[in-house]
CSV table of C-alpha atoms in Angstrom, one decimal:
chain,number,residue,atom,x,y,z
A,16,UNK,CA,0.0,0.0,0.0
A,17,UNK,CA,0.9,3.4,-0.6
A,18,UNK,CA,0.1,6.9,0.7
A,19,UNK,CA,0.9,10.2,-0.8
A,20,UNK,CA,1.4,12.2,2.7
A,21,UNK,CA,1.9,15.9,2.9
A,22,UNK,CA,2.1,18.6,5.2
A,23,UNK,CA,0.8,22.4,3.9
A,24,UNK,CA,1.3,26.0,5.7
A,25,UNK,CA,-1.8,28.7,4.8
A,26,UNK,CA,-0.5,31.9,5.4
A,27,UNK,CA,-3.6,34.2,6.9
A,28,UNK,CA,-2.3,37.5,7.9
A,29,UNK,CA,-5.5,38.9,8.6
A,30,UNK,CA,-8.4,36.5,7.8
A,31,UNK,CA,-11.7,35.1,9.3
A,32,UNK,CA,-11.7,31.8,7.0
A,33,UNK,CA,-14.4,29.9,9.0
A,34,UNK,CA,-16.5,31.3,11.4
A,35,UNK,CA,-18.3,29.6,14.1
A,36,UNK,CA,-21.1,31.9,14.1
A,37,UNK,CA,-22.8,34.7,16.4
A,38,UNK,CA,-21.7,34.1,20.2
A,39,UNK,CA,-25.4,33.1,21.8
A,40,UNK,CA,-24.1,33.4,25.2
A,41,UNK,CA,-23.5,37.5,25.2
A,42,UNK,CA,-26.4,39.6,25.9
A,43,UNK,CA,-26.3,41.9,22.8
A,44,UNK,CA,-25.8,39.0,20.6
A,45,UNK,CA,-23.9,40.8,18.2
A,46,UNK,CA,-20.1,38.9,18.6
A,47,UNK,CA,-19.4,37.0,15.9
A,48,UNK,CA,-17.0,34.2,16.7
A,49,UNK,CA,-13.9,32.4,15.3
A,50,UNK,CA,-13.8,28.9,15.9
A,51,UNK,CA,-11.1,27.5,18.5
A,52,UNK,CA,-10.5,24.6,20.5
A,53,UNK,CA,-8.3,24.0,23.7
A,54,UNK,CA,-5.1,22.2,23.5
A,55,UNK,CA,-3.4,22.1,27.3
A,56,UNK,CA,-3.4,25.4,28.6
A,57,UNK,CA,-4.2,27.3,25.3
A,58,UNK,CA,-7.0,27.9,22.8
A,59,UNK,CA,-6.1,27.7,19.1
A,60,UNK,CA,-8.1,28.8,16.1
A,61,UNK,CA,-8.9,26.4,13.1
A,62,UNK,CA,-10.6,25.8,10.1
A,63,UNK,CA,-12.9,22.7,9.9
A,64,UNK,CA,-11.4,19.6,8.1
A,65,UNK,CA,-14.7,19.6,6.2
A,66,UNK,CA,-14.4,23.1,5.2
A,67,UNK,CA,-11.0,22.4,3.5
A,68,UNK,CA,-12.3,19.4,1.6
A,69,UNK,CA,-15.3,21.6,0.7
A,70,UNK,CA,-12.3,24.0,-0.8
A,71,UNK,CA,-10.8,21.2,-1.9
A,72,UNK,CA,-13.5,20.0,-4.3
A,73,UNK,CA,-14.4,23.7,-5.4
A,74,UNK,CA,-10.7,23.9,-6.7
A,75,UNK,CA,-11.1,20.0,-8.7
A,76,UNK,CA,-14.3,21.6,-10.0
A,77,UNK,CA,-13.0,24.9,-11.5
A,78,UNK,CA,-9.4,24.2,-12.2
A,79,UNK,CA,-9.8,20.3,-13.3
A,80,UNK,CA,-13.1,20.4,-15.0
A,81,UNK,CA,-13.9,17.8,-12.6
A,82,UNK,CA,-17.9,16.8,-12.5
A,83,UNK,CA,-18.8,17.0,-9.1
A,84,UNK,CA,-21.3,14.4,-7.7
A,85,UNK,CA,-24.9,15.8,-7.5
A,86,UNK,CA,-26.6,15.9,-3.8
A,87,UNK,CA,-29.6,14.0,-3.1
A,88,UNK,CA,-31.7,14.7,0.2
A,89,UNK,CA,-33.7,11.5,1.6
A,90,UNK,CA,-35.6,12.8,4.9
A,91,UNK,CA,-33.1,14.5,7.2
A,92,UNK,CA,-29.7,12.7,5.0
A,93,UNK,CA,-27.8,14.7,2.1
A,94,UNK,CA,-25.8,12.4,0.1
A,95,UNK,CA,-24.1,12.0,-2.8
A,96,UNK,CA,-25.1,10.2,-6.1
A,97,UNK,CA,-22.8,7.6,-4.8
A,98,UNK,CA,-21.1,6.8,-8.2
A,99,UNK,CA,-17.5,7.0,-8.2
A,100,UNK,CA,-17.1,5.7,-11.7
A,101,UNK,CA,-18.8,8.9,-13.0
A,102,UNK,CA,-17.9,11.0,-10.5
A,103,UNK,CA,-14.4,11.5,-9.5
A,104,UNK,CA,-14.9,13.2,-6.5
A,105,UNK,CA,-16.7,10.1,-4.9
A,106,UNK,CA,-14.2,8.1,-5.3
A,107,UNK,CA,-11.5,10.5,-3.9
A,108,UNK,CA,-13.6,12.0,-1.2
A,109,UNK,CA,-15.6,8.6,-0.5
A,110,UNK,CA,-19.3,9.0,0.7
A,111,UNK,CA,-22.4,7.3,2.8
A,112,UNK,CA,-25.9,6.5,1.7
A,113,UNK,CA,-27.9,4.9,3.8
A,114,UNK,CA,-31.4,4.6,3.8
A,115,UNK,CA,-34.0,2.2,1.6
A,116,UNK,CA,-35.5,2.6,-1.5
A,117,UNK,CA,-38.6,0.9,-2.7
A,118,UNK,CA,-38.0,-1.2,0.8
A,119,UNK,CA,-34.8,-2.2,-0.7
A,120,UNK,CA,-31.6,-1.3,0.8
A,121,UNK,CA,-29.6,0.9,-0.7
A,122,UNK,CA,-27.1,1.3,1.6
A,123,UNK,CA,-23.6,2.1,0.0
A,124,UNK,CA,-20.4,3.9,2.2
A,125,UNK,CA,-16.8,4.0,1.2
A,126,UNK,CA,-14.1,5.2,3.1
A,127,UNK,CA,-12.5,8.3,1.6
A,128,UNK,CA,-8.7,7.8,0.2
A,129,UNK,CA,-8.0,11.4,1.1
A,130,UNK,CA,-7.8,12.1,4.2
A,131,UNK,CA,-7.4,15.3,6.1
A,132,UNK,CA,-6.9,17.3,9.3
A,133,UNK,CA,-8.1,20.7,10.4
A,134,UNK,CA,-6.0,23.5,9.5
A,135,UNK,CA,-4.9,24.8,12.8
A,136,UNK,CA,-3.6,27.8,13.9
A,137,UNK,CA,0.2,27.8,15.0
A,138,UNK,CA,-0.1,30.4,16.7
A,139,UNK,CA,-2.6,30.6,19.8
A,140,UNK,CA,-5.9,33.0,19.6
A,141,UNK,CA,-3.8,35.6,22.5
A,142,UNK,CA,-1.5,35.9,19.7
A,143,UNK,CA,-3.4,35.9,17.1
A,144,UNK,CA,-7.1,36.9,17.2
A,145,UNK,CA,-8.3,40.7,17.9
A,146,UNK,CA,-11.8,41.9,17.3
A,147,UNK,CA,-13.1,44.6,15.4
A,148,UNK,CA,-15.7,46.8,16.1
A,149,UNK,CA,-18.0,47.5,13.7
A,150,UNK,CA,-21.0,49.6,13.4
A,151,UNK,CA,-23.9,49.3,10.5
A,152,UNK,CA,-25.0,52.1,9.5
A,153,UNK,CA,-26.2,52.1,6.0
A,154,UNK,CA,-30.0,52.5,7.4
A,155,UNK,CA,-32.0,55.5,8.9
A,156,UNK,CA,-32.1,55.9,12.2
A,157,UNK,CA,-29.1,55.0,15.1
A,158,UNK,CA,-26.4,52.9,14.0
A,159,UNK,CA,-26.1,49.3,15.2
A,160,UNK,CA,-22.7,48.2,16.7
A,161,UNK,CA,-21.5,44.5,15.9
A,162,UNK,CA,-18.2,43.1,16.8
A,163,UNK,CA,-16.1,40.6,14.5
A,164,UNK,CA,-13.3,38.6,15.5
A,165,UNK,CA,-10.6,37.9,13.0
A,166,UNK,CA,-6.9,36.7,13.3
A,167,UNK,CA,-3.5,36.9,11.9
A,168,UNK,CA,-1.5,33.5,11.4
A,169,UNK,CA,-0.5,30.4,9.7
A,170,UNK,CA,-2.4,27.1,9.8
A,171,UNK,CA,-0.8,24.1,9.2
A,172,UNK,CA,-2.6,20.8,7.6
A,173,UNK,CA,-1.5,17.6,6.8
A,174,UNK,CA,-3.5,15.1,4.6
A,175,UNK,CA,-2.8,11.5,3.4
A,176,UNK,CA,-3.9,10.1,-0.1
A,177,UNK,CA,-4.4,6.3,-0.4
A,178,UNK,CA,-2.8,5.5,-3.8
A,179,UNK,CA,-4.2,2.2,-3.9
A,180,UNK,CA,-7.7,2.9,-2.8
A,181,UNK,CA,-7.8,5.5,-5.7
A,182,UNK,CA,-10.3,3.7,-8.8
A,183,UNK,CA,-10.8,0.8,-6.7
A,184,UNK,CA,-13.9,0.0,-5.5
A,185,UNK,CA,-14.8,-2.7,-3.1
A,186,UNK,CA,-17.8,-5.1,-2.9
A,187,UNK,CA,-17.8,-6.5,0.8
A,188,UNK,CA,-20.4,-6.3,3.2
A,189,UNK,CA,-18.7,-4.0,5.5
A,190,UNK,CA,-18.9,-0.4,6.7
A,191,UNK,CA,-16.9,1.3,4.1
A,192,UNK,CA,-16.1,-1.4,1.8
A,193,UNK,CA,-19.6,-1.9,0.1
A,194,UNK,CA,-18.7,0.5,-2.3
A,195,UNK,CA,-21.2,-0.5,-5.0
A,196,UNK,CA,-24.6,-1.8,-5.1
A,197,UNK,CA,-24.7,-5.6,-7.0
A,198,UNK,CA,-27.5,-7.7,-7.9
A,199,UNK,CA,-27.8,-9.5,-4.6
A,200,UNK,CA,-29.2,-6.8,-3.2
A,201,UNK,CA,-32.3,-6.7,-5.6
A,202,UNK,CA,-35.0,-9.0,-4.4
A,203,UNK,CA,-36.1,-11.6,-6.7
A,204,UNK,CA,-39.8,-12.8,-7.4
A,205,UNK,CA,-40.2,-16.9,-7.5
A,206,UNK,CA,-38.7,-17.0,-11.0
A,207,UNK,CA,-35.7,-14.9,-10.4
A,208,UNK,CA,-36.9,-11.7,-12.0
A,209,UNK,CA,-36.4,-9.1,-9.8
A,210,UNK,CA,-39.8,-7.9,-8.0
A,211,UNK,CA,-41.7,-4.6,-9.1
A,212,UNK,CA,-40.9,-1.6,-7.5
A,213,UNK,CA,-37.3,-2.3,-7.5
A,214,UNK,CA,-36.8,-0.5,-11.0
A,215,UNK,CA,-34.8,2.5,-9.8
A,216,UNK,CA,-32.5,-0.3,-8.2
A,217,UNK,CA,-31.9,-2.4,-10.8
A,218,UNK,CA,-31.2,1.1,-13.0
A,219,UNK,CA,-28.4,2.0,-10.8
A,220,UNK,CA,-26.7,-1.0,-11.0
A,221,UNK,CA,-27.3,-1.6,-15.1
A,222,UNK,CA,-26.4,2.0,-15.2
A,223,UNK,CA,-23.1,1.0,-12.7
A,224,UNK,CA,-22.4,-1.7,-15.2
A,225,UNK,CA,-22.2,0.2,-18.2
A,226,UNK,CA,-19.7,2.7,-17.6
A,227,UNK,CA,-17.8,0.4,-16.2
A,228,UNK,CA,-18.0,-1.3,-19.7
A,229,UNK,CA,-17.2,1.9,-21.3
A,230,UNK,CA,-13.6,2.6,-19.2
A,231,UNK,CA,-12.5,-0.9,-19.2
A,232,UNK,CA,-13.0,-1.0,-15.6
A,233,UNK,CA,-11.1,-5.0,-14.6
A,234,UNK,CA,-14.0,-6.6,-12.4
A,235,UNK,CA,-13.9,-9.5,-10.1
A,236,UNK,CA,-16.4,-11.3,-7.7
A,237,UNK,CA,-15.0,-8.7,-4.8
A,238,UNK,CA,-13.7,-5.5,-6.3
A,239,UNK,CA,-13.8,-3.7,-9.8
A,240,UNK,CA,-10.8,-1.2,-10.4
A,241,UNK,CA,-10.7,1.6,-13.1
A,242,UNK,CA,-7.8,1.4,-15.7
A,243,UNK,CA,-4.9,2.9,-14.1
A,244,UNK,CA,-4.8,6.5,-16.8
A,245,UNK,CA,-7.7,7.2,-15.2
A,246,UNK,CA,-6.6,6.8,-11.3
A,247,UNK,CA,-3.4,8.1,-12.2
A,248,UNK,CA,-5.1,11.1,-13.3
A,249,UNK,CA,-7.6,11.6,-9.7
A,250,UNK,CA,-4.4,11.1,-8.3
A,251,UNK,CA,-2.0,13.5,-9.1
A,252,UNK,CA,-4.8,16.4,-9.9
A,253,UNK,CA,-5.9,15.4,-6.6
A,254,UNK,CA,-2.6,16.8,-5.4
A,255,UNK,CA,-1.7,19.5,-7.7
A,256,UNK,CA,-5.3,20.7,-7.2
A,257,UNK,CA,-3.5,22.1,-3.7
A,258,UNK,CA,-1.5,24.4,-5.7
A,259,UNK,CA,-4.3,26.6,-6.7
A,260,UNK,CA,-7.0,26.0,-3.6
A,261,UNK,CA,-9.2,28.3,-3.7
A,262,UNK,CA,-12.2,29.0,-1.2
A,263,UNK,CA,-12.7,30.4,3.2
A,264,UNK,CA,-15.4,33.0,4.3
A,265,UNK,CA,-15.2,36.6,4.7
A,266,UNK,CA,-13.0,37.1,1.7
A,267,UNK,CA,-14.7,40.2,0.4
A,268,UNK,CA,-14.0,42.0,3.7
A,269,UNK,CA,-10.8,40.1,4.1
A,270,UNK,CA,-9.6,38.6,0.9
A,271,UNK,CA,-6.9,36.2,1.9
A,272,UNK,CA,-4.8,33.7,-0.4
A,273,UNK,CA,-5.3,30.7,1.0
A,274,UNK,CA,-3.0,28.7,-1.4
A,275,UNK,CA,-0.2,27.1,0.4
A,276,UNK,CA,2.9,28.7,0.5
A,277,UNK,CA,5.0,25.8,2.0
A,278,UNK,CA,5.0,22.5,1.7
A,279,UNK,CA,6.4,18.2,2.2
A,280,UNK,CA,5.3,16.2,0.6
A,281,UNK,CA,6.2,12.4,0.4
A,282,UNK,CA,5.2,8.9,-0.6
A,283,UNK,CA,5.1,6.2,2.5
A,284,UNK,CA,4.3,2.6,2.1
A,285,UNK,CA,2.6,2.9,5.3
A,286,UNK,CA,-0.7,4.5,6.6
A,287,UNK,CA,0.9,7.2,8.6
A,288,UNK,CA,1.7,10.5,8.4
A,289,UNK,CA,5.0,12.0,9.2
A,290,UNK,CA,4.3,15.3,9.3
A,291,UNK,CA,1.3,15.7,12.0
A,292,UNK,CA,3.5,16.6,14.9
A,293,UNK,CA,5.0,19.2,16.1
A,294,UNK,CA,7.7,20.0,13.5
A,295,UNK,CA,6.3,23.4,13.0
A,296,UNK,CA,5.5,24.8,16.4
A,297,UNK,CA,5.3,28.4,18.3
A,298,UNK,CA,8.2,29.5,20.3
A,299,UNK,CA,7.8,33.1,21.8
A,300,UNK,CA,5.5,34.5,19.6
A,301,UNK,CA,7.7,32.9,16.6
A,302,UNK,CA,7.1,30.3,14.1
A,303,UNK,CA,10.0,27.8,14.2
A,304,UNK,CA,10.6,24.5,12.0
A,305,UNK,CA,12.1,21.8,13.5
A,306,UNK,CA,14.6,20.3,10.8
A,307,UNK,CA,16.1,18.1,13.5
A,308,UNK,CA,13.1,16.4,14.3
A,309,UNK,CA,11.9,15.8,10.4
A,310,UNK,CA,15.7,14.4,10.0
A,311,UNK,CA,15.0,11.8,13.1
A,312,UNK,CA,11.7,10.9,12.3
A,313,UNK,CA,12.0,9.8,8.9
A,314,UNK,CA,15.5,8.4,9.6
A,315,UNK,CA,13.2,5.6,11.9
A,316,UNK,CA,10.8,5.3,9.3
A,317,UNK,CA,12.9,4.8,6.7
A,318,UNK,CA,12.0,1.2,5.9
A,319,UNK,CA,8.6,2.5,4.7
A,320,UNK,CA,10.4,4.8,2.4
A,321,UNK,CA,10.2,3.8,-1.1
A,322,UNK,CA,13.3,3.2,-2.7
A,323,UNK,CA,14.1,6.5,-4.9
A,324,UNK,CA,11.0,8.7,-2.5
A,325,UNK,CA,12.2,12.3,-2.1
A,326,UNK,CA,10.9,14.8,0.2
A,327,UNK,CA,9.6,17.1,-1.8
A,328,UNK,CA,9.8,20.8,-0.3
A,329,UNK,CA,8.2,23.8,-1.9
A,330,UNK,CA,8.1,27.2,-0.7
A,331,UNK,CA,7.2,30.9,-1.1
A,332,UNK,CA,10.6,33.0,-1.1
A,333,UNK,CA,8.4,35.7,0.9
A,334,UNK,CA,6.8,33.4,3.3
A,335,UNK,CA,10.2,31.7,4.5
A,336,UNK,CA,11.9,35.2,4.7
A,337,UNK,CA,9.4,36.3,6.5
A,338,UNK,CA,9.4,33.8,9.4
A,339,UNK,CA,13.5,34.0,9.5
A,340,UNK,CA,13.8,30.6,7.7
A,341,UNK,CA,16.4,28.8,5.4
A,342,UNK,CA,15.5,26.1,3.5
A,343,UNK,CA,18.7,25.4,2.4
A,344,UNK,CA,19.6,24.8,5.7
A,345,UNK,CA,17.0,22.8,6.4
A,346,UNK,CA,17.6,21.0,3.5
A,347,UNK,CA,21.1,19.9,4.5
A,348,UNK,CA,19.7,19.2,7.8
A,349,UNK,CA,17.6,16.7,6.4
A,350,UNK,CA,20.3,15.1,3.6
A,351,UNK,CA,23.0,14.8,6.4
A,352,UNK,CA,20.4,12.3,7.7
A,353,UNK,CA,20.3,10.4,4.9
A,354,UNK,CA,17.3,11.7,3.6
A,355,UNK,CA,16.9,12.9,-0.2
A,356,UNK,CA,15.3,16.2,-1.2
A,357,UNK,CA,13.9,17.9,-3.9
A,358,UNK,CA,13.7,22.3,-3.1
A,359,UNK,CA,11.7,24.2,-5.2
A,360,UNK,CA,8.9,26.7,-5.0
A,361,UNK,CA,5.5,25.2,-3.6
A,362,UNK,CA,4.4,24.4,-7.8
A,363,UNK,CA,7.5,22.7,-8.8
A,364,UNK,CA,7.2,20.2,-5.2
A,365,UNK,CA,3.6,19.6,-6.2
A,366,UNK,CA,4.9,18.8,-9.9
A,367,UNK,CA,7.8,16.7,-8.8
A,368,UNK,CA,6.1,14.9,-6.3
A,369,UNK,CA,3.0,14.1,-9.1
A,370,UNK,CA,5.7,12.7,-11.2
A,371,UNK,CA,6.1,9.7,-8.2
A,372,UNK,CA,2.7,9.3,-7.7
A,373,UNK,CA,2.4,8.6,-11.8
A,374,UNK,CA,4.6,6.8,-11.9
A,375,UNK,CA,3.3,4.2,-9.3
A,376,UNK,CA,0.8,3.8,-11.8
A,377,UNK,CA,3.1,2.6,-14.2
């Protein structure tokens, strides 16, 4: 198995990129909130791991041409069309439909290959969030005071791709492996036709079956898996798709970048994700990197290295020089350990680390 594992810093230098909403608990109920959570004995701003798939997705959609999956809404569920041969961003982003149909049960899930943290704040909100107050006053009458809290810092996120999992689909009768619906799940009348009202079922599935026909999708009693052009492809745009995210709230009052302007990114043959801890940390009101620590930490993982994986590195000139780093120095840091490295700005990482992930593929 293989995972394409990276690590990306969002530079927000004055931003309100997901909001948890009007404070309830104030009298004047006028304090609109950013959302944080306690670590120890300090509170941290974030940005909801679903809010940067949502970003995520926008950014396949407009720079990738990808055809989203339409949403469907069944009682108080919202889920997608549950197609990942059509739909690329089922099969990257996985999904869950549960309910029944007809009295039949249509319940599909699949785990997501791409997974993702929060982006959290490196800094804590005492160093980071302020408040502004604001007053509307575009109306007749009195103006009407409101109070908006907004920070200044850099999130760090970390994500994991699973290589394998991409254009595979599973048929087992397990949460997250029933990936498709097959003909066992269509009751059949005494003759083996499958019973009225069952139409929209057996639709699906005929439906299923003839894209797959159409790509060449390999099928087998327990999985089918798409030709490898085409998982190649939801792979690396996947990825490279990080190069030009787009998305976050308040941007018209804000308007913040949120593309990353540093990254690593490397392939593991391991579920895990080297990058998660504490290598970029806050040190008196300064954001360090820890070069040491990345040169230790892969050095013991090293036998889930590929043979010929590089670290890929990118980064913004401007966004290193501002935090006092060298990545050069870092760099060397990192080879002296025995660990090989690509440098380049944040597109040419993304571009040298897509060429690896193709050519897993073959």
């Amino acid at each position: 198995m293989r995972f394409a594992t990276g690590m990306v810093l969002i530079d927000a230098p004055h931003s309100a990129l997901n909001m948890l909403g009007i404070d309830e608990s104030l009298a004047d109920r006028n304090v609109t909130r950013v959302k944080t959570f306690r670590r120890g004995g300090k509170r941290y701003p974030y940005v909801s791991p679903q809010a940067w798939r949502y970003w995520w997705r926008f950014t396949l959609k407009e720079h990738f041409n990808w055809e989203l999956s339409p949403l469907y809404r069944e009682q108080k569920q919202v889920f997608t069309a549950a197609n990942p041969l059509k739909y690329p961003d089922d099969d990257v982003f996985g999904y869950m439909r549960a309910f029944k149909k007809g009295g039949v049960n249509v319940t599909v899930t699949r785990v997501s290959p791409l997974k993702n943290t929060p982006l959290i704040s490196i800094l804590p909100d005492r160093s980071s969030v302020t408040v502004d107050e604001g007053y509307a006053s575009r109306h007749e009458g009195d103006p009407v005071p409101y109070s908006q809290e907004f920070y200044s810092t850099v999130f760090k996120g970390a994500f994991s791709l699973d290589l394998d999992s991409v254009g595979r689909f599973t048929i087992i009768s397990k949460a997250g492996f029933k990936n498709l619906l097959t003909w066992d799940d269509v009751p059949k009348d005494k003759k083996g036709n499958p019973k009225k009202g069952t139409e929209d079922v057996v639709n699906e599935i005929k439906e299923m079956e003839r894209i797959a026909e159409e790509l060449g999708v390999k099928r087998t009693g327990k999985e089918w898996v798409m030709p490898p052009e085409i998982r190649k492809k939801r792979a690396t745009e996947a990825i490279k798709a990080l190069r030009l995210l787009t998305g976050g709230a308040k941007q018209s009052q804000y308007h913040t970048d949120v593309t990353p302007k540093f990254v690593l990114l490397l392939n593991v043959d391991a579920g895990i994700n080297p990058f998660i801890s504490d290598l970029v940390f806050e040190e008196r009101g300064e954001i360090r990197f820890d070069a040491g620590a990345l040169a230790k930490r892969l050095k013991d993982l090293k036998e889930v290295i590929p043979k010929n994986a590089r670290l890929c590195i990118g980064y913004d000139e401007g966004f290193t020089r501002s935090l006092g780093w060298d990545v050069n120095e870092i760099a060397k840091t990192l080879e002296k350990a025995g660990v090989e490295v690509f440098i380049g700005t944040v597109g040419e990482a993304i571009e040298e680390f897509a060429k690896e992930i193709e050519a897993y593929y073959g």
